[in-house]
XYZ file of C-alpha atoms in Angstrom:
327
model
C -135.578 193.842 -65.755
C -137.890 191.514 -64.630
C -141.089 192.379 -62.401
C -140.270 191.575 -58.594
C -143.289 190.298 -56.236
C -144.642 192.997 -54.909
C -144.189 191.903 -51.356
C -140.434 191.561 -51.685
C -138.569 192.942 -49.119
C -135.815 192.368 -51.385
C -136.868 195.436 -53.317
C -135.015 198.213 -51.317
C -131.375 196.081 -51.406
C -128.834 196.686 -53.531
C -127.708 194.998 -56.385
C -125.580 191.572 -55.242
C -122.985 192.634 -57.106
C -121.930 195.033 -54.672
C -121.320 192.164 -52.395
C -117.290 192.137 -50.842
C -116.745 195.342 -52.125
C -113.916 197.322 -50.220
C -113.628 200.838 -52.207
C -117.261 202.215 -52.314
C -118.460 202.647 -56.097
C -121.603 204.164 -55.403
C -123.043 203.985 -59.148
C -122.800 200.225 -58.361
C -126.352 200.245 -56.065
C -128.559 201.650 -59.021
C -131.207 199.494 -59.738
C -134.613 199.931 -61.253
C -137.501 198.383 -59.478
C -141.480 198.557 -60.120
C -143.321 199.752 -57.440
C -147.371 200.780 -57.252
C -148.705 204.024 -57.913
C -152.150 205.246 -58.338
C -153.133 208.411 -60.326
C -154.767 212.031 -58.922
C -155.810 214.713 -60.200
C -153.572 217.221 -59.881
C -157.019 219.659 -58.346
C -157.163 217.622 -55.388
C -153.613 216.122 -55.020
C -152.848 217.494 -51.663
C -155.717 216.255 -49.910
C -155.651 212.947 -51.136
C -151.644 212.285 -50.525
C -152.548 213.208 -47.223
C -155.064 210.415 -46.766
C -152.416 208.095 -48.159
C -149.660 209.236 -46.408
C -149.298 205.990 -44.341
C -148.961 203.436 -47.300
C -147.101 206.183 -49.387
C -143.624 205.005 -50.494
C -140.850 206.278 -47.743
C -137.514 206.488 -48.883
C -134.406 209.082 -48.307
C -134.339 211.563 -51.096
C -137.067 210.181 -53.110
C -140.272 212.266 -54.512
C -143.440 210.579 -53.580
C -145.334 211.960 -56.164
C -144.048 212.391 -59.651
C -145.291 212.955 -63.467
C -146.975 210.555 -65.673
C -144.411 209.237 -68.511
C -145.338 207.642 -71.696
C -144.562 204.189 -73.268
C -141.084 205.513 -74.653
C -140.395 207.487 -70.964
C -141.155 211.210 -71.644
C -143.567 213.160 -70.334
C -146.971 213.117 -71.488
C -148.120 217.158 -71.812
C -151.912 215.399 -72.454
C -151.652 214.146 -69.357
C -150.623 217.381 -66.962
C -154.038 217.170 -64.765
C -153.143 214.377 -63.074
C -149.751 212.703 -61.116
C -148.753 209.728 -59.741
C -148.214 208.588 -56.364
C -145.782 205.711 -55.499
C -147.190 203.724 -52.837
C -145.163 201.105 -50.263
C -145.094 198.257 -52.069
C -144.932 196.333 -48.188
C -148.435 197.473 -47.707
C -150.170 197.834 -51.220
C -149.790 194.907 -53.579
C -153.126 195.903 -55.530
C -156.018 197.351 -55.500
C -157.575 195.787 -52.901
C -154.955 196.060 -50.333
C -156.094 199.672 -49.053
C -157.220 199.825 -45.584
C -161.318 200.674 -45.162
C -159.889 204.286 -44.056
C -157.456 205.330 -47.626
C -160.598 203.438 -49.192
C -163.332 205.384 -48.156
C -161.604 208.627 -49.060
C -160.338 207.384 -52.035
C -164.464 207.041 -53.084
C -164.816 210.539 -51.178
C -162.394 212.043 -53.610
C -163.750 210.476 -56.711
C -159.999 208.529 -57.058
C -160.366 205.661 -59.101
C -159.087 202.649 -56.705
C -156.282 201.244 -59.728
C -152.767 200.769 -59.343
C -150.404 200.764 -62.123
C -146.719 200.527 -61.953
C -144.241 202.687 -62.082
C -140.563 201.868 -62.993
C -138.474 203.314 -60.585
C -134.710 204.161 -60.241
C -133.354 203.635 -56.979
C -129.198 204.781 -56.167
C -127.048 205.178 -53.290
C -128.291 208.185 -52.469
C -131.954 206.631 -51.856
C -130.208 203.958 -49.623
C -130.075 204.040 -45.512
C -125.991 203.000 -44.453
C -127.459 199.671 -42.639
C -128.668 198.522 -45.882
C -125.507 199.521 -47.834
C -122.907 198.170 -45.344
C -125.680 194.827 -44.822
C -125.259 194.440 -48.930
C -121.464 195.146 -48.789
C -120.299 192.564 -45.782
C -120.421 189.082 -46.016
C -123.663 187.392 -45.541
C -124.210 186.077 -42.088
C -122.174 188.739 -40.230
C -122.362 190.940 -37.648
C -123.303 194.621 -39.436
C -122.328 197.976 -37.387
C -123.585 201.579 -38.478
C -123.632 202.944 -34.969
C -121.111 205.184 -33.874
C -120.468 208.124 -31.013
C -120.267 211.726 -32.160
C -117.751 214.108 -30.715
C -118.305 217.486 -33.151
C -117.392 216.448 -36.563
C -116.114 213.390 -35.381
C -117.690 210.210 -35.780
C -115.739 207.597 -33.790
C -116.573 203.488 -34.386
C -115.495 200.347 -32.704
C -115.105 198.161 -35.403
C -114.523 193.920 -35.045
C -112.275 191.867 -36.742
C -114.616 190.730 -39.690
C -115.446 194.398 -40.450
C -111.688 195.401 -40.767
C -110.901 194.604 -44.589
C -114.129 197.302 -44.768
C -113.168 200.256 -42.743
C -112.320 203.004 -45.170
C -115.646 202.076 -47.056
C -117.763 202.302 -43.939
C -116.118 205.025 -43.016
C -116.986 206.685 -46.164
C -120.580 205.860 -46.101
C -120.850 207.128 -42.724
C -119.845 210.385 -43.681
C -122.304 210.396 -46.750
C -125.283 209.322 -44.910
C -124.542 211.696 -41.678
C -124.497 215.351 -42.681
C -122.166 217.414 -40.348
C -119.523 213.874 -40.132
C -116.368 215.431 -41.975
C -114.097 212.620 -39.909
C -114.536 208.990 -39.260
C -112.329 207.124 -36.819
C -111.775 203.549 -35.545
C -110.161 202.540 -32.297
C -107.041 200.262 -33.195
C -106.181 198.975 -29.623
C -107.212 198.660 -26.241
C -108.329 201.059 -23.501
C -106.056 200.291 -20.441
C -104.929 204.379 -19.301
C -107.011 206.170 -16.651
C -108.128 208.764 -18.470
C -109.365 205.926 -21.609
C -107.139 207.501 -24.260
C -106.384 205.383 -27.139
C -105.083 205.417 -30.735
C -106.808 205.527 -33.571
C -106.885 205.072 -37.362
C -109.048 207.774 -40.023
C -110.955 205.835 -41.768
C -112.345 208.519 -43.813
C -112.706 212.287 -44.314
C -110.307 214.975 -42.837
C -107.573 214.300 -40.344
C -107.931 217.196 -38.197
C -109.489 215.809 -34.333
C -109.662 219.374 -33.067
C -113.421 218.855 -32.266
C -115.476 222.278 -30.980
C -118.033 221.447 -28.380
C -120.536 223.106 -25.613
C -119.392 223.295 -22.179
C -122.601 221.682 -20.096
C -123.301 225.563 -18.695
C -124.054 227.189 -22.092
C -126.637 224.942 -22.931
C -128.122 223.855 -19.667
C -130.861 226.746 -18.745
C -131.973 226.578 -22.077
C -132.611 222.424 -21.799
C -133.985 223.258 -18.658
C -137.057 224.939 -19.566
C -137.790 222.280 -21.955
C -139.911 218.950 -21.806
C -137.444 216.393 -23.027
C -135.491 214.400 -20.379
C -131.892 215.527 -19.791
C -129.695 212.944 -19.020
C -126.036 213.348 -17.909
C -123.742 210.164 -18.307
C -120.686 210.371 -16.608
C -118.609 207.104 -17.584
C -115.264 207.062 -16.611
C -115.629 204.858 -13.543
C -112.229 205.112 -12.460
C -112.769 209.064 -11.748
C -116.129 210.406 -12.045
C -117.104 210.262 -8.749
C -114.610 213.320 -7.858
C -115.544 214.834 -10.884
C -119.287 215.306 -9.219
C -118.376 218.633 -7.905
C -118.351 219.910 -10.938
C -121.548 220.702 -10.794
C -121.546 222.617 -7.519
C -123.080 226.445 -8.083
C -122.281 225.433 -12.097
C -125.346 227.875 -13.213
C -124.486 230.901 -10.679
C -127.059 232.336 -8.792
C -130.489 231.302 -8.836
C -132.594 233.253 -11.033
C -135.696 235.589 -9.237
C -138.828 233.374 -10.382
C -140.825 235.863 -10.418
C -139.270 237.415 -13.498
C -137.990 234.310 -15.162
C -139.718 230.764 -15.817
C -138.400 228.503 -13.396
C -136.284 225.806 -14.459
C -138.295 222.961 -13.493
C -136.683 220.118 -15.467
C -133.722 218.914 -13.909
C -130.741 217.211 -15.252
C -130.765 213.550 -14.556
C -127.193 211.799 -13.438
C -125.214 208.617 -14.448
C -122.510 208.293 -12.827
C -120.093 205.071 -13.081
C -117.388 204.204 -10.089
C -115.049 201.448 -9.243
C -115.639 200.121 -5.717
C -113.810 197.668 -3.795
C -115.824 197.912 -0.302
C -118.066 195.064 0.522
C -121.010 197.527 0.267
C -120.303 198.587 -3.071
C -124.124 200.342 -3.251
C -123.095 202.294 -0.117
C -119.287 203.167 -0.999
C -120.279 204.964 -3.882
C -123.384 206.778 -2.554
C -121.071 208.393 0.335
C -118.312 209.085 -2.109
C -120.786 211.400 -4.679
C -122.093 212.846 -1.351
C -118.465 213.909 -0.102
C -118.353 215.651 -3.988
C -121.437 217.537 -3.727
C -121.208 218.405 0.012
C -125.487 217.275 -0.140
C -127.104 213.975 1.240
C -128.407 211.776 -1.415
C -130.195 209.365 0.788
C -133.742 208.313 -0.566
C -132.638 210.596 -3.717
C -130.918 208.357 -5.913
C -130.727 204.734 -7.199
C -127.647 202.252 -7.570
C -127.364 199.251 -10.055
C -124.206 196.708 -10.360
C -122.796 197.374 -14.415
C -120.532 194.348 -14.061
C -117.560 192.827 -11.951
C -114.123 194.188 -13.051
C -112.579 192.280 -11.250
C -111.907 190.312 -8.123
C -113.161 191.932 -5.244
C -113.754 195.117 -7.522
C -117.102 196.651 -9.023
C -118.343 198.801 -11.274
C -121.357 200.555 -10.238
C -123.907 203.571 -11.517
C -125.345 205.771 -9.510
C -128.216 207.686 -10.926
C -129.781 210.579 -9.254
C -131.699 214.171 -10.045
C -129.365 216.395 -9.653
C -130.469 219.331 -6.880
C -131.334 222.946 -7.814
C -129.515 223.538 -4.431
C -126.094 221.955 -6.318
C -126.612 223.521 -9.469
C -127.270 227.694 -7.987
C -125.132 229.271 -5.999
């Protein structure tokens, strides 16, 4: 194989002739491909892979640093006190491409500043799903990866184009999200109140019994955390009047004096239908009637989009009170 520029971005794809393929043939995306690497002694290998760690070579599954071959691709035993460290070949395309920083410890180190290259085998297990499904689909079009999660359950939305495709993106989804033993697509439209629909397995198991936490197991513990909580509540055409859910939800309130408060409280989104000509205010009073609690100067409300004539869909977002949540 011929050496690629250095500074092609080219060099993490797959092979083209993976290109329209609808059952997934995963030896298909090997490919060897020279990238840089730059020898260290073994005695000081840590310390100097840490100075390089931001122009090291990045990729799923793939040692960074690895064994010096000969010509004929075994190892060389006369070469043990030293290895190899495979560098992004986006940010070094020779030696003088290191930053004043990896060059100054480089000299501190005593590490010769020469690259070499290093003949590299890249497979489908090296590769991210954007970049297989982006190599698979035609050129040009639209490329979807995302997906919601519902226990083992990975469910897609996938268009028209992407159809002829399904059971192979559904199969790559599964390999590149551990835990995803079932991958479904919706096959027609959402038009019940409760937004049940049919849909087709793509790939994986068959069994949509999903197991999931009930918001008050995991709550306290989220609670005495730093990260945001977020609650989304987005079936418009009921979630207002499921608000009162939430009403005394953890029990009573714990003594503070013998437990760490729970400081960080759960912000809610929730979505409603409105007809009234003050759609902002309809759905304020209506979460207020849930929780039995005034949410004036306590919450915010955005238009989402007009449904229809006359009829709105709005989110109102809001902390939600310790007073709601305890007893």
């Amino acid at each position: 194989m011929t050496d690629q520029p250095q500074t092609d971005l080219g060099l993490y794809k797959p092979p083209q002739t993976v290109r329209g393929m609808t059952e997934l043939d995963r030896a298909a995306f090997s490919q060897t491909v020279s990238v840089p690497a730059i020898r260290i002694p073994t005695i000081i290998l840590n310390k100097v892979v840490k100075s390089l760690k931001k122009v090291a070579l990045q990729r799923p599954g793939l040692k960074r640093v690895v064994e010096e071959h000969n010509e004929d691709g075994n190892k060389d035993s006369s070469k043990g006190e030293h290895r190899l460290l495979l560098l992004d070949p986006n940010s070094i395309t020779s030696a003088d491409s290191f930053g004043s920083e990896e060059a100054e410890a480089l000299k501190a180190y005593g590490v010769a500043q020469e690259i070499q290259k290093y003949q590299l085998k890249l497979t489908y297990e090296n590769l991210k799903s954007e970049e297989i499904l982006r190599a698979v689909l035609p050129e040009g079009q639209d490329v979807t990866s995302g997906f919601s999660r519902v226990g083992h359950i990975a469910h897609m939305n996938l268009r028209d184009h992407q159809l002829p495709y399904r059971k192979l993106i559904g199969q790559v989804i599964i390999d590149k999200n551990p835990g995803v033993t079932c991958v479904v697509n919706k096959t027609n439209t959402i038009d019940s109140t409760y937004r049940n629909f049919q849909m087709e397995v793509l790939a994986g198991e068959s069994n949509m019994v999903a197991k999931v936490r009930p918001v008050r197991e995991r709550l306290p513990a989220l609670m005495k955390g730093s990260q945001k909580i977020h609650v989304v509540m987005n079936l418009p055409a009921l979630a207002l009047e499921f608000l009162d859910a939430f009403r005394g939800l953890l029990g009573p309130e714990p003594d503070q004096s013998l437990f760490c408060p729970y400081d960080n409280l759960p912000q809610v989104h929730c979505y409603g239908f409105s007809k009234e000509d003050d759609a902002q205010r309809d759905v304020v009073e209506r979460a207020e009637v849930s929780f039995k609690i005034s949410l004036q100067g306590r919450c915010s409300v955005h238009l989402v989009r007009n449904v229809a004539p006359n009829k709105e869909m709005m989110c109102v977002s809001f902390t939600l009170p310790r007073g709601v949540l305890y007893n």
